[in-house]
Coordinates of C-alpha atoms in Angstrom, one line a residue:
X808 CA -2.4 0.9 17.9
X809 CA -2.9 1.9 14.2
X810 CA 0.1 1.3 11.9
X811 CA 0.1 3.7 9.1
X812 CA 1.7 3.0 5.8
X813 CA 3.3 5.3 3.4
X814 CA 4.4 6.0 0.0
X815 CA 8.2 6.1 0.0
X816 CA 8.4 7.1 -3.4
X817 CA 6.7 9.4 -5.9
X818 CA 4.8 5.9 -8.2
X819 CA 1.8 5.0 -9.7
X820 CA -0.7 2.5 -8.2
X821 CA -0.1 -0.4 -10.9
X822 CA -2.5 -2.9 -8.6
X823 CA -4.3 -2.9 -5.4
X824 CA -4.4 -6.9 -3.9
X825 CA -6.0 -6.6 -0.6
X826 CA -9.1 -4.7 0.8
X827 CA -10.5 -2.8 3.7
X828 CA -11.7 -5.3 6.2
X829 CA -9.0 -7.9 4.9
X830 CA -7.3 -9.8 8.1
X831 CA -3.4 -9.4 6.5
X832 CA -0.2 -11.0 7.8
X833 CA 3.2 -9.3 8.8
X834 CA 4.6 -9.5 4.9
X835 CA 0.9 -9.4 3.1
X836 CA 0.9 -7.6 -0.3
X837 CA -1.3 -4.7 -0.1
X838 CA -0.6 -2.7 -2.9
X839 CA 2.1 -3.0 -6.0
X840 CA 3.2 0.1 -7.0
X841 CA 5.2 1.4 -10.5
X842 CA 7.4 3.7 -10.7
X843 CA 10.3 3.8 -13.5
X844 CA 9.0 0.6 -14.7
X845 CA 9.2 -1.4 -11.8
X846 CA 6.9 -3.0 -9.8
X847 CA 7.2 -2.4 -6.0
X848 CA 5.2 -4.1 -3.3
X849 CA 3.6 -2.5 -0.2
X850 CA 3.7 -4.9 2.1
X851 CA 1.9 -5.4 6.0
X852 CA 4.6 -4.4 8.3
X853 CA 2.3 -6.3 10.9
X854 CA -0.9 -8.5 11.3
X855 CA -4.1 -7.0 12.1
X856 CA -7.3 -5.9 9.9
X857 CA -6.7 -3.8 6.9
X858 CA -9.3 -0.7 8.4
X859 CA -8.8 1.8 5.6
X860 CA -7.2 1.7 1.7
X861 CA -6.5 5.3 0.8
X862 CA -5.7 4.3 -2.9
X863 CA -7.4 2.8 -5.8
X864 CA -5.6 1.4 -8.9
X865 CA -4.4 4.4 -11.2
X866 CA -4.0 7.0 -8.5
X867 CA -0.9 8.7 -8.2
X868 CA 1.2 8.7 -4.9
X869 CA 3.4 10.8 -3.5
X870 CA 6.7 10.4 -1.0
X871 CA 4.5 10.3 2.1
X872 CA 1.1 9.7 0.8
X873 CA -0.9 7.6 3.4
X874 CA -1.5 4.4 1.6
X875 CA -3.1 2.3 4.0
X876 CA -3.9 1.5 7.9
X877 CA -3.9 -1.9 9.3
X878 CA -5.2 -2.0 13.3

């Protein structure tokens, strides 16, 4: 089953370190995102394939935005 992961936080996307088709680890990095001057990492909640990246580096998220899907 497709895991979904979101934005808990209004931030900006400072980096994106993984890519669609990228076999990720429970505790990857996918994204690092900014917000307040911090940098917070999106991490792989569970292995699998990265199947879609809904962000690119400079986009703004919002508290629920769909960041990426791993399967």
């Amino acid at each position: 089953m497709a895991e979904e992961i979101r934005a808990e936080m209004v931030a900006n996307v400072w980096k994106v370190v993984a890519s669609a088709g990228d076999t990720v680890s429970e505790g990857d990095t996918l994204v690092i995102l900014e917000s307040m001057k911090m940098e917070i990492p999106v991490v792989a909640e569970s292995d699998g394939v990265l199947t879609r990246l809904a962000v690119n580096e400079g986009d703004v998220v919002q508290d629920g935005d769909l960041i990426a899907v791993i399967d």
